[in-house]
Short mmCIF file of C-alpha atoms and ligand atoms in Angstrom, two decimals:
data_model
loop_
_atom_site.label_atom_id
_atom_site.label_comp_id
_atom_site.label_asym_id
_atom_site.label_seq_id
_atom_site.Cartn_x
_atom_site.Cartn_y
_atom_site.Cartn_z
CA MET A 2 -0.84 -30.43 -22.95
CA THR A 3 -3.33 -29.32 -20.31
CA LEU A 4 -1.93 -26.06 -18.82
CA LEU A 5 -4.75 -25.38 -16.22
CA GLU A 6 -7.84 -27.10 -15.19
CA THR A 7 -10.54 -26.99 -12.35
CA GLN A 8 -12.07 -30.13 -11.07
CA ASN A 9 -15.36 -30.15 -9.39
CA LEU A 10 -14.58 -26.35 -8.18
CA THR A 11 -16.83 -25.05 -5.49
CA ALA A 12 -16.71 -21.36 -4.06
CA HIS A 13 -18.66 -19.77 -1.23
CA TYR A 14 -19.08 -16.16 0.10
CA GLY A 15 -19.82 -16.91 3.59
CA ASP A 16 -22.94 -18.98 3.54
CA PHE A 17 -23.72 -18.27 0.04
CA GLN A 18 -22.45 -20.90 -2.40
CA ALA A 19 -21.44 -19.24 -5.89
CA LEU A 20 -19.98 -22.10 -7.67
CA PHE A 21 -21.35 -25.74 -7.51
CA GLY A 22 -18.66 -28.20 -9.28
CA VAL A 23 -17.11 -26.23 -12.25
CA ASP A 24 -14.87 -28.11 -14.55
CA ILE A 25 -13.01 -26.06 -17.25
CA ARG A 26 -9.89 -26.88 -19.03
CA LEU A 27 -7.14 -24.77 -20.72
CA GLU A 28 -4.69 -26.27 -23.19
CA ALA A 29 -1.32 -24.83 -23.65
CA GLY A 30 -1.61 -22.16 -26.40
CA GLN A 31 -5.20 -22.23 -26.42
CA THR A 32 -7.71 -19.37 -25.85
CA ILE A 33 -11.09 -20.29 -23.98
CA ALA A 34 -13.99 -18.19 -23.29
CA ILE A 35 -16.39 -18.17 -20.33
CA ILE A 36 -19.71 -16.73 -21.24
CA GLY A 37 -22.88 -16.25 -18.95
CA ALA A 38 -25.29 -13.52 -17.43
CA ASN A 39 -24.35 -11.11 -14.84
CA GLY A 40 -24.19 -13.21 -11.59
CA ALA A 41 -23.54 -16.58 -13.16
CA GLY A 42 -20.27 -16.91 -11.29
CA LYS A 43 -17.78 -15.99 -13.96
CA THR A 44 -15.76 -13.57 -11.78
CA THR A 45 -15.91 -15.98 -8.81
CA LEU A 46 -14.35 -18.57 -11.13
CA MET A 47 -11.53 -16.21 -12.12
CA ARG A 48 -11.02 -14.98 -8.42
CA SER A 49 -10.52 -18.74 -7.43
CA ILE A 50 -8.09 -19.39 -10.15
CA ALA A 51 -6.16 -16.39 -9.34
CA GLY A 52 -5.99 -17.02 -5.58
CA VAL A 53 -8.08 -14.14 -4.32
CA LEU A 54 -10.54 -16.83 -3.11
CA ARG A 55 -9.05 -19.82 -1.77
CA ASN A 56 -10.23 -23.23 -2.35
CA ALA A 57 -9.42 -26.86 -1.73
CA PRO A 58 -5.97 -27.45 -3.16
CA GLY A 59 -6.80 -30.16 -5.80
CA MET A 60 -9.71 -28.16 -7.23
CA ILE A 61 -7.41 -26.13 -9.32
CA ARG A 62 -4.43 -27.60 -11.25
CA TYR A 63 -1.94 -25.60 -12.99
CA ASP A 64 1.12 -27.10 -15.00
CA GLY A 65 0.69 -30.17 -12.79
CA THR A 66 0.64 -28.48 -9.46
CA ALA A 67 -2.40 -28.32 -7.14
CA ILE A 68 -2.91 -24.42 -6.65
CA GLY A 69 -6.41 -24.22 -5.41
CA ALA A 70 -5.25 -23.20 -1.81
CA LEU A 71 -2.30 -20.90 -2.79
CA PRO A 72 -2.83 -17.10 -2.08
CA ALA A 73 -2.83 -14.65 -5.23
CA ASP A 74 0.67 -13.56 -5.03
CA GLU A 75 2.08 -17.11 -5.18
CA VAL A 76 -0.12 -18.06 -8.06
CA MET A 77 0.97 -14.96 -9.82
CA ALA A 78 4.66 -15.71 -9.22
CA MET A 79 4.06 -19.05 -10.97
CA GLY A 80 2.81 -17.18 -14.22
CA VAL A 81 -1.05 -16.95 -13.79
CA SER A 82 -1.85 -13.13 -14.22
CA MET A 83 -5.43 -11.41 -14.18
CA VAL A 84 -6.86 -8.54 -15.76
CA PRO A 85 -9.62 -7.83 -13.02
CA GLU A 86 -13.16 -7.07 -13.67
CA GLY A 87 -13.48 -3.25 -13.54
CA ARG A 88 -9.78 -2.79 -14.30
CA LYS A 89 -8.69 -1.83 -10.84
CA LEU A 90 -6.03 0.49 -11.65
CA PHE A 91 -4.10 1.93 -8.77
CA PRO A 92 -5.12 5.50 -8.42
CA SER A 93 -1.99 6.86 -6.82
CA LEU A 94 0.20 5.36 -9.56
CA SER A 95 0.89 6.99 -12.82
CA VAL A 96 0.13 4.94 -16.05
CA GLU A 97 3.77 3.65 -16.09
CA GLU A 98 4.09 2.91 -12.54
CA ASN A 99 0.84 0.95 -12.98
CA LEU A 100 2.60 -1.04 -15.75
CA LEU A 101 5.77 -1.35 -13.62
CA VAL A 102 4.05 -2.77 -10.60
CA GLY A 103 2.83 -5.69 -12.75
CA THR A 104 6.38 -7.02 -12.50
CA TYR A 105 6.69 -6.80 -8.69
CA GLY A 106 6.30 -10.50 -8.06
CA ARG A 107 7.57 -12.06 -11.12
CA LYS A 108 10.54 -10.81 -12.89
CA ILE A 109 10.77 -13.01 -16.01
CA VAL A 110 12.34 -11.90 -19.16
CA GLY A 111 10.22 -12.55 -22.24
CA HIS A 112 8.42 -10.84 -24.90
CA TRP A 113 6.61 -8.33 -22.76
CA SER A 114 8.38 -4.94 -21.38
CA LEU A 115 7.44 -1.43 -21.02
CA ASP A 116 8.66 -1.09 -24.48
CA THR A 117 6.46 -3.87 -26.14
CA VAL A 118 3.38 -2.89 -24.20
CA TYR A 119 3.83 0.67 -25.37
CA ARG A 120 4.18 -0.46 -28.84
CA LEU A 121 1.07 -2.59 -28.39
CA PHE A 122 -0.90 0.34 -27.05
CA PRO A 123 0.94 3.50 -28.53
CA ILE A 124 -1.43 5.81 -26.61
CA LEU A 125 -0.10 4.66 -23.27
CA ARG A 126 3.38 5.95 -24.01
CA GLU A 127 1.90 9.35 -24.73
CA LYS A 128 0.04 9.26 -21.34
CA ARG A 129 2.74 7.37 -19.24
CA HIS A 130 3.08 10.20 -16.60
CA VAL A 131 -0.64 10.64 -16.16
CA PRO A 132 -2.36 8.95 -13.22
CA GLY A 133 -3.92 5.77 -14.54
CA THR A 134 -7.53 6.64 -13.34
CA ALA A 135 -7.50 9.88 -15.45
CA LEU A 136 -7.60 8.00 -18.69
CA SER A 137 -10.58 7.05 -20.60
CA GLY A 138 -12.24 3.72 -20.02
CA GLY A 139 -10.68 2.02 -23.09
CA GLN A 140 -7.24 3.41 -22.22
CA GLN A 141 -7.59 2.25 -18.57
CA GLN A 142 -8.30 -1.23 -19.96
CA MET A 143 -5.42 -1.10 -22.05
CA VAL A 144 -3.26 -0.38 -18.79
CA ALA A 145 -4.91 -3.20 -17.02
CA ILE A 146 -3.93 -5.39 -19.84
CA GLY A 147 -0.57 -4.18 -20.10
CA ARG A 148 -0.02 -4.45 -16.24
CA ALA A 149 -0.89 -8.10 -16.41
CA LEU A 150 1.41 -8.91 -19.43
CA MET A 151 4.41 -7.17 -17.85
CA SER A 152 5.16 -10.37 -15.84
CA ASN A 153 5.15 -12.38 -18.88
CA PRO A 154 2.43 -14.77 -17.88
CA ARG A 155 1.90 -18.18 -19.21
CA VAL A 156 -1.95 -17.72 -18.51
CA LEU A 157 -3.94 -14.58 -18.83
CA LEU A 158 -7.24 -14.22 -17.34
CA CYS A 159 -9.27 -11.42 -18.72
CA ASP A 160 -12.53 -10.78 -16.81
CA GLU A 161 -15.06 -8.63 -18.99
CA ILE A 162 -12.53 -6.64 -20.64
CA SER A 163 -15.14 -5.23 -22.92
CA LEU A 164 -17.59 -4.20 -20.16
CA GLY A 165 -18.86 -0.67 -20.65
CA LEU A 166 -16.69 0.13 -23.71
CA ALA A 167 -17.91 1.38 -27.11
CA PRO A 168 -17.76 -1.16 -29.96
CA VAL A 169 -15.01 0.53 -31.82
CA VAL A 170 -12.84 0.60 -28.45
CA ILE A 171 -13.65 -3.11 -27.91
CA ARG A 172 -12.26 -3.90 -31.46
CA ASP A 173 -9.21 -1.96 -30.83
CA ILE A 174 -8.50 -3.81 -27.49
CA TYR A 175 -9.34 -7.19 -29.04
CA ALA A 176 -6.89 -6.33 -31.87
CA ALA A 177 -4.32 -6.96 -29.20
CA LEU A 178 -5.07 -10.64 -28.78
CA PRO A 179 -3.07 -12.09 -31.50
CA GLU A 180 0.13 -10.59 -30.32
CA ILE A 181 -0.83 -11.83 -26.78
CA GLN A 182 -1.22 -15.44 -27.93
CA SER A 183 1.79 -15.38 -30.13
CA SER A 184 3.84 -14.28 -27.01
CA GLY A 185 3.12 -17.63 -25.71
CA ALA A 186 0.25 -16.77 -23.35
CA SER A 187 -2.78 -19.09 -23.05
CA VAL A 188 -5.93 -16.96 -22.45
CA ILE A 189 -9.18 -17.16 -20.64
CA VAL A 190 -11.60 -14.35 -21.61
CA VAL A 191 -14.80 -13.77 -19.66
CA GLU A 192 -17.41 -12.08 -21.58
CA GLN A 193 -21.10 -11.50 -21.48
CA ASP A 194 -21.17 -10.53 -25.10
CA ILE A 195 -21.46 -14.01 -26.82
CA GLY A 196 -20.30 -12.88 -30.22
CA GLN A 197 -17.08 -11.52 -29.05
CA ALA A 198 -16.37 -14.73 -27.16
CA MET A 199 -17.15 -16.93 -30.18
CA LYS A 200 -14.96 -14.95 -32.45
CA VAL A 201 -11.60 -15.41 -30.42
CA ALA A 202 -11.99 -18.81 -28.50
CA SER A 203 -11.59 -22.29 -29.41
CA THR A 204 -13.54 -23.63 -26.73
CA VAL A 205 -16.63 -21.84 -25.17
CA TYR A 206 -17.88 -22.64 -21.70
CA CYS A 207 -21.43 -21.24 -20.80
CA MET A 208 -22.08 -20.57 -17.03
CA MET A 209 -25.35 -20.13 -15.25
CA GLU A 210 -25.90 -19.88 -11.61
CA GLY A 211 -22.67 -21.17 -10.51
CA ARG A 212 -22.58 -24.26 -12.92
CA VAL A 213 -21.31 -24.85 -16.46
CA THR A 214 -24.24 -25.38 -18.60
CA LEU A 215 -22.86 -25.83 -22.05
CA SER A 216 -19.32 -26.25 -23.46
CA GLY A 217 -17.91 -26.86 -26.83
CA ALA A 218 -16.13 -25.43 -29.94
CA PRO A 219 -18.02 -22.37 -31.13
CA GLY A 220 -18.91 -24.09 -34.38
CA THR A 221 -20.50 -26.97 -32.88
CA LEU A 222 -22.83 -25.09 -30.58
CA SER A 223 -26.33 -24.16 -31.89
CA ARG A 224 -27.95 -20.80 -31.24
CA GLY A 225 -30.69 -22.44 -29.27
CA ALA A 226 -28.45 -24.48 -27.05
CA ILE A 227 -26.56 -21.42 -26.17
CA HIS A 228 -29.78 -19.47 -25.63
CA ALA A 229 -31.00 -22.11 -23.20
CA ALA A 230 -27.54 -22.40 -21.62
CA TYR A 231 -27.27 -18.87 -21.06
CA PHE A 232 -30.57 -17.57 -19.86
CA GLY A 233 -32.09 -21.00 -18.60
CA ALA A 234 -34.91 -23.12 -20.45
CA HIS A 235 -37.61 -20.74 -19.19
CA ALA A 236 -36.27 -17.78 -20.89
CA MET B 17 13.50 41.33 16.98
CA ILE B 18 12.44 39.07 19.68
CA TRP B 19 9.48 37.86 17.58
CA LEU B 20 11.62 36.76 14.60
CA ASP B 21 13.72 34.79 17.14
CA THR B 22 10.68 33.24 18.82
CA ILE B 23 9.41 32.21 15.38
CA VAL B 24 12.65 30.65 14.29
CA GLN B 25 12.93 28.63 17.35
CA GLY B 26 9.33 27.58 16.76
CA ILE B 27 10.15 26.48 13.36
CA LEU B 28 13.12 24.54 14.51
CA LEU B 29 11.03 22.91 17.12
CA GLY B 30 8.58 21.90 14.32
CA GLY B 31 11.28 19.72 13.03
CA LEU B 32 11.29 17.66 16.24
CA TYR B 33 7.60 17.12 16.08
CA ALA B 34 7.77 16.31 12.47
CA LEU B 35 10.48 13.41 13.27
CA PHE B 36 8.08 12.16 15.90
CA ALA B 37 5.20 12.27 13.53
CA ALA B 38 6.81 10.94 10.24
CA GLY B 39 6.76 7.23 11.34
CA LEU B 40 3.17 7.65 12.48
CA SER B 41 2.20 9.22 9.05
CA LEU B 42 4.24 6.45 7.08
CA VAL B 43 2.26 3.69 8.83
CA PHE B 44 -1.08 5.39 8.74
CA GLY B 45 -0.66 6.30 4.98
CA ILE B 46 0.13 2.60 3.97
CA MET B 47 -2.18 0.55 5.96
CA ARG B 48 -4.68 2.93 7.72
CA LEU B 49 -3.39 1.96 11.11
CA VAL B 50 -3.10 4.33 13.95
CA ASN B 51 -0.47 3.27 16.33
CA LEU B 52 -1.32 4.48 19.74
CA ALA B 53 2.14 3.04 20.91
CA HIS B 54 4.23 5.29 18.56
CA GLY B 55 5.21 7.71 21.30
CA ASP B 56 6.21 4.78 23.77
CA LEU B 57 8.10 3.05 20.85
CA ILE B 58 10.08 6.54 20.48
CA VAL B 59 10.80 6.42 24.23
CA MET B 60 11.94 2.75 23.93
CA GLY B 61 14.24 3.81 21.11
CA ALA B 62 15.80 6.49 23.45
CA TYR B 63 16.42 3.87 26.08
CA LEU B 64 17.98 1.71 23.46
CA ILE B 65 20.26 4.29 22.38
CA LEU B 66 21.15 5.22 25.79
CA THR B 67 21.99 1.65 26.67
CA ILE B 68 24.22 1.22 23.68
CA VAL B 69 25.87 4.57 24.58
CA SER B 70 26.61 3.40 28.07
CA VAL B 71 27.65 -0.15 27.40
CA LEU B 72 29.97 0.62 24.43
CA GLY B 73 30.91 4.14 25.27
CA ILE B 74 30.43 5.48 21.93
CA ASN B 75 28.96 8.69 20.63
CA PRO B 76 24.96 8.79 20.56
CA PHE B 77 24.89 9.18 16.72
CA LEU B 78 26.83 5.97 16.24
CA ALA B 79 24.78 4.31 18.93
CA ALA B 80 21.50 5.33 16.94
CA LEU B 81 23.12 3.78 13.80
CA ILE B 82 23.46 0.48 15.69
CA ALA B 83 20.03 0.82 17.10
CA MET B 84 18.48 1.29 13.61
CA PRO B 85 18.54 -2.38 12.45
CA ILE B 86 17.50 -3.64 15.93
CA MET B 87 14.57 -1.20 15.87
CA PHE B 88 13.72 -2.37 12.27
CA ALA B 89 13.69 -6.08 13.07
CA LEU B 90 11.43 -5.18 16.16
CA GLY B 91 8.99 -3.37 13.91
CA TRP B 92 9.10 -6.01 11.23
CA LEU B 93 8.11 -8.53 13.94
CA LEU B 94 5.56 -6.50 15.64
CA GLN B 95 3.81 -6.09 12.32
CA ARG B 96 4.17 -9.60 11.28
CA VAL B 97 3.41 -11.23 14.43
CA VAL B 98 0.84 -8.99 16.07
CA LEU B 99 -0.54 -6.19 13.96
CA ASN B 100 -1.19 -7.93 10.80
CA ARG B 101 -3.71 -10.31 12.48
CA VAL B 102 -5.67 -7.29 13.79
CA LEU B 103 -5.84 -5.30 10.51
CA GLY B 104 -9.10 -5.37 8.77
CA PRO B 105 -12.25 -3.45 7.75
CA ASP B 106 -12.97 -2.87 11.49
CA ILE B 107 -10.57 -0.07 12.87
CA LEU B 108 -11.17 -0.79 16.59
CA PRO B 109 -8.94 -4.05 17.13
CA PRO B 110 -5.73 -2.25 15.87
CA LEU B 111 -6.61 0.72 18.15
CA LEU B 112 -7.10 -1.69 21.32
CA VAL B 113 -3.87 -3.61 20.49
CA THR B 114 -1.65 -0.51 20.14
CA PHE B 115 -3.25 1.04 23.17
CA GLY B 116 -2.37 -2.23 25.03
CA LEU B 117 1.14 -2.30 23.82
CA SER B 118 1.63 1.26 24.76
CA ILE B 119 0.77 0.31 28.48
CA VAL B 120 2.90 -2.72 28.36
CA LEU B 121 5.79 -0.82 26.97
CA GLN B 122 5.61 1.80 29.54
CA ASN B 123 5.57 -0.78 32.25
CA ALA B 124 8.29 -2.86 30.91
CA LEU B 125 10.46 0.40 30.64
CA LEU B 126 9.67 1.19 34.19
CA GLU B 127 10.64 -2.35 35.32
CA GLY B 128 13.91 -2.21 33.36
CA PHE B 129 15.07 1.33 33.68
CA SER B 130 13.18 2.71 36.76
CA ALA B 131 11.17 5.95 36.85
CA ASP B 132 14.27 8.16 37.10
CA SER B 133 14.60 10.57 34.33
CA GLN B 134 17.48 10.06 31.73
CA ARG B 135 19.11 11.84 29.13
CA ILE B 136 21.61 10.97 26.26
CA GLY B 137 24.65 12.88 26.79
CA ALA B 138 25.90 14.76 23.57
CA GLY B 139 28.62 16.90 25.15
CA LEU B 140 29.31 20.19 23.51
CA LEU B 141 26.62 19.91 21.00
CA GLU B 142 24.02 20.30 23.83
CA THR B 143 24.91 23.99 24.32
CA ALA B 144 26.60 24.98 21.01
CA SER B 145 24.95 27.66 19.04
CA TRP B 146 25.15 29.88 16.05
CA ASN B 147 24.76 33.62 16.12
CA LEU B 148 23.11 34.79 12.99
CA GLY B 149 22.66 38.50 13.31
CA PRO B 150 19.27 38.94 14.75
CA VAL B 151 18.79 35.48 15.94
CA THR B 152 20.85 32.85 17.66
CA VAL B 153 20.14 29.18 16.91
CA GLY B 154 21.16 26.11 18.91
CA ILE B 155 23.09 23.65 16.80
CA MET B 156 21.05 20.75 18.09
CA PRO B 157 17.55 22.22 17.13
CA VAL B 158 19.12 22.89 13.53
CA LEU B 159 20.44 19.30 13.37
CA THR B 160 17.12 18.16 14.56
CA PHE B 161 15.30 20.19 11.74
CA ALA B 162 17.83 19.11 9.12
CA SER B 163 17.26 15.57 10.12
CA ALA B 164 13.62 15.99 9.65
CA ILE B 165 13.91 17.34 6.20
CA LEU B 166 16.47 14.37 5.24
CA VAL B 167 14.02 11.82 6.76
CA ILE B 168 11.02 13.25 4.50
CA VAL B 169 13.33 13.52 1.35
CA GLY B 170 14.38 10.02 2.02
CA LEU B 171 10.97 8.66 2.45
CA ASN B 172 9.49 10.52 -0.56
CA GLN B 173 12.50 9.08 -2.72
CA LEU B 174 11.62 5.69 -1.44
CA PHE B 175 7.97 6.18 -2.31
CA TYR B 176 8.28 7.63 -5.62
CA ARG B 177 11.40 6.14 -6.97
CA THR B 178 11.71 2.48 -5.92
CA SER B 179 9.72 -0.62 -6.74
CA LEU B 180 9.31 -1.02 -2.98
CA GLY B 181 7.58 2.40 -2.81
CA ARG B 182 5.30 1.72 -5.85
CA ALA B 183 4.26 -1.58 -3.81
CA PHE B 184 3.59 0.57 -0.77
CA ARG B 185 1.37 2.95 -2.67
CA ALA B 186 -0.47 0.08 -4.66
CA THR B 187 -1.06 -1.82 -1.41
CA SER B 188 -2.31 1.34 0.18
CA ASP B 189 -4.82 1.87 -2.59
CA ASP B 190 -6.11 -1.64 -3.05
CA PRO B 191 -4.53 -4.65 -1.25
CA VAL B 192 -6.33 -7.30 -3.19
CA THR B 193 -5.43 -5.96 -6.49
CA ALA B 194 -1.90 -5.41 -5.24
CA SER B 195 -1.78 -9.24 -4.44
CA LEU B 196 -2.76 -9.96 -8.08
CA MET B 197 0.57 -8.21 -9.00
CA GLY B 198 2.57 -10.62 -6.93
CA ILE B 199 2.66 -8.31 -3.92
CA LYS B 200 2.38 -9.90 -0.44
CA PRO B 201 0.27 -7.31 1.63
CA ALA B 202 1.51 -8.71 4.99
CA GLY B 203 5.12 -8.46 4.00
CA VAL B 204 4.77 -4.90 2.51
CA PHE B 205 3.13 -3.88 5.82
CA ALA B 206 6.04 -5.52 7.83
CA MET B 207 8.62 -3.58 5.71
CA ALA B 208 6.66 -0.31 6.27
CA THR B 209 6.48 -0.76 10.02
CA GLY B 210 10.31 -1.71 9.94
CA ILE B 211 11.09 1.36 8.06
CA ALA B 212 8.79 3.48 10.26
CA MET B 213 11.00 2.28 13.18
CA ILE B 214 14.09 3.59 11.61
CA VAL B 215 12.54 6.86 11.63
CA VAL B 216 11.45 6.35 15.17
CA THR B 217 15.10 5.78 16.16
CA ILE B 218 16.05 9.09 14.62
CA ALA B 219 13.30 10.87 16.66
CA ALA B 220 14.32 8.95 19.68
CA LEU B 221 17.91 10.26 19.25
CA TYR B 222 16.97 13.86 19.34
CA LEU B 223 14.10 13.29 21.97
CA GLY B 224 16.94 11.74 24.25
CA MET B 225 19.73 14.36 23.58
CA ARG B 226 17.46 17.52 23.80
CA ALA B 227 15.70 16.85 27.05
CA ASN B 228 15.17 14.45 29.92
CA PHE B 229 12.89 11.44 29.33
CA ASP B 230 11.30 8.92 31.54
CA PRO B 231 9.18 5.71 30.65
CA THR B 232 5.93 7.74 30.91
CA ILE B 233 6.31 10.58 28.39
CA GLY B 234 5.42 8.45 25.49
CA PRO B 235 1.82 9.42 25.15
CA ALA B 236 2.54 13.28 25.23
CA ARG B 237 4.99 12.91 22.21
CA LEU B 238 2.22 11.09 20.62
CA ILE B 239 -0.33 13.78 20.91
CA TYR B 240 2.11 16.50 19.11
CA ALA B 241 2.75 13.80 16.46
CA PHE B 242 -0.86 13.14 15.99
CA GLU B 243 -1.72 16.79 15.56
CA ALA B 244 1.16 17.31 13.12
CA VAL B 245 -0.07 14.46 10.93
CA ILE B 246 -3.75 15.67 11.21
CA ILE B 247 -2.92 19.27 10.51
CA GLY B 248 -0.70 18.36 7.66
CA GLY B 249 -3.31 16.11 5.91
CA LEU B 250 -3.47 12.43 6.20
CA GLY B 251 -0.68 10.66 4.23
CA SER B 252 1.29 13.79 3.18
CA LEU B 253 5.02 13.87 4.66
CA TRP B 254 5.54 17.54 3.78
CA GLY B 255 2.07 18.32 5.20
CA THR B 256 3.28 16.56 8.48
CA LEU B 257 6.37 18.82 8.51
CA ALA B 258 4.16 21.91 8.02
CA GLY B 259 1.86 20.65 10.88
CA GLY B 260 4.79 20.18 13.09
CA ILE B 261 6.06 23.74 12.35
CA ILE B 262 2.75 25.30 12.90
CA ILE B 263 2.52 23.57 16.44
CA GLY B 264 6.12 24.53 17.20
CA VAL B 265 5.57 27.99 16.18
CA ALA B 266 2.29 28.28 18.20
CA GLN B 267 4.07 26.96 21.38
CA THR B 268 7.15 29.13 21.07
CA LEU B 269 4.87 32.22 20.58
CA GLY B 270 2.58 31.12 23.51
CA ALA B 271 5.46 30.56 25.73
CA ALA B 272 6.89 34.19 24.84
CA VAL B 273 3.45 35.49 25.99
CA SER B 274 3.54 33.50 29.14
CA PRO B 275 5.41 30.20 29.91
CA GLU B 276 2.14 28.26 30.95
CA TRP B 277 0.52 28.97 27.69
CA GLN B 278 3.20 27.07 25.61
CA ILE B 279 1.23 23.71 25.48
CA LEU B 280 -2.19 25.16 25.22
CA ALA B 281 -1.02 27.38 22.29
CA GLY B 282 -0.08 24.38 20.36
CA HIS B 283 -3.46 22.72 20.98
CA VAL B 284 -5.27 25.72 20.08
CA ALA B 285 -3.27 26.20 16.79
CA PHE B 286 -4.36 22.50 15.97
CA LEU B 287 -8.08 23.33 16.52
CA VAL B 288 -7.90 26.52 14.45
CA VAL B 289 -6.26 24.86 11.46
CA LEU B 290 -8.90 22.00 11.63
CA LEU B 291 -11.72 24.65 11.98
CA ILE B 292 -10.46 26.43 8.80
CA LYS B 293 -9.33 23.10 6.89
CA PRO B 294 -10.98 20.03 8.24
CA ARG B 295 -9.10 17.76 5.86
CA GLY B 296 -5.65 19.34 6.85
CA LEU B 297 -3.51 21.56 4.63
CA PHE B 298 -2.49 18.97 2.04
CA PRO B 299 -5.06 16.18 1.87
CA ARG B 300 -4.90 13.59 -0.59
CA ALA B 301 -7.21 13.79 -3.54
CA TYR B 302 -9.08 10.72 -2.85
CA ASP B 303 -9.71 8.13 -0.20
N1 LIG C 413 -18.00 -10.37 -2.44
C1 LIG C 413 -19.44 -11.07 -2.58
N2 LIG C 413 -20.09 -11.53 -1.60
C2 LIG C 413 -21.14 -12.22 -1.61
N3 LIG C 413 -21.74 -12.51 -2.89
C3 LIG C 413 -21.13 -12.26 -3.89
C4 LIG C 413 -19.77 -11.66 -3.91
N4 LIG C 413 -19.44 -11.43 -5.07
C5 LIG C 413 -20.22 -12.10 -5.88
N5 LIG C 413 -21.34 -12.65 -5.27
C6 LIG C 413 -22.43 -13.45 -5.63
O1 LIG C 413 -21.96 -14.54 -6.34
C7 LIG C 413 -22.75 -14.74 -7.58
C8 LIG C 413 -21.78 -14.77 -8.74
O2 LIG C 413 -21.19 -13.53 -8.87
P1 LIG C 413 -20.03 -13.29 -9.98
O3 LIG C 413 -19.08 -14.34 -9.89
O4 LIG C 413 -19.63 -11.87 -9.61
O5 LIG C 413 -20.84 -13.40 -11.36
P2 LIG C 413 -20.52 -12.80 -12.74
O6 LIG C 413 -19.10 -12.25 -12.80
O7 LIG C 413 -20.81 -13.93 -13.66
O8 LIG C 413 -21.48 -11.70 -12.97
C9 LIG C 413 -23.75 -13.77 -7.63
O9 LIG C 413 -25.00 -14.16 -7.17
C10 LIG C 413 -23.11 -12.66 -6.81
O10 LIG C 413 -24.32 -11.99 -6.07
MG1 LIG C 414 -18.28 -10.72 -13.31
#
């Protein structure tokens, strides 16, 4: 069953067009990856789905409903939760309060609660009374992921969760993915790091300059094709 | 011991200024909106309480309780219908709109209640006092001060102990990310202004019981409120109380020297604090 899809999605910042007809599809239970260089439009795609950027209603369909024009709080209440690029923790909230604020708009009982998030990332329990922004980058990313999970989302959007983190920290964070998947969430990961994306996703979409230039199961895509789709033919 | 007495009266007066300021501080802290009509809203609240007292013939404290939900609703609507539309990266539109609102309110009150000065009668409370050895304190100033403390404790509980309070702080930090958490910034702002108007009602009660008021005195109350908020450090409610106390003490000390110095001394204290601590006594760590 298709849980979320975009159809001919376009997005603009004022006069500047950032997306030119993007089609992606997420099946229930699936994890897909969006890869692409800096400026390709990955974050714009995520912000469109999450409702931060508003689009024509039919451009994004979730669980059979046209959600393209809905504001972020309504999209979130329907079960689409985002880990935003750059983590975006609330500086005046403690770690625990950052997690709790994740349930503000959607109080769905499910696998995720303070307790299960702390079991997933034990260091956060120790630091729960510290301001979120006083943590290391990796720990902040754990808070951002936990905060998005607290609402027990059906779709989790992860925008560059490995950005700026050391490889061992990235490995720790990705180690949480299986439990997230088995909790029932379908996942879209956005990465610049191709290797990471290939490991976890069943379908990979490569973006360049606001368009999807290549897509398919990781095993079916050749190195050369990815290189061309990622950097452009001239690279 | 005249000085001790003067200082105690000044501290108690600071409670009144903190009440004037708390609503302003709350709204500014959450949405970076400076409401230039704040003083006029307090005066409007005083007229509302006065009207309830005279129509129902009840005690002013009860009348204030009845006025609170009405004022909450007015604040909620004001934010939803008017102020949310002008909030944005540019700080000028909200200033212009609330300045206009201030003038509209003053004229509407003049039209409705005339320019005659009024007072909310509080019976024996107006003159009752306690003799505490070297100082004698009026019951009314003590009640005012205690109310200011209760308001600040209550608002802090709301901020730090409830999920609405978390939503207030999260929205104040970053409205876009807050909306990703399912928070509707427009709705949060409307709640905040509604709650600020409950505080305004409490301020209005004491304003009206302690002295005469007429439709034009709002802007002067706004200045004291402003000074208290700024001295205290933007966004800190205890700072606002400290700011109110500094202005109150400066005013009573000034008045003790010579009556015409009362107002000026308050403003001078404000400037001196700003010279020493330009960001106020309790500034927020980041902004
Ligand atoms: N707020 C914005 N205003 C104007 N242009 C923007 C804004 N955000 C992104 N862009 C532009 O849109 C394009 C896509 O950006 P983005 O979606 O952030 O790419 P990615 O996430 O793949 O790095 C870039 O050319 C970027 O400069
Ligand atoms: Mg990006």
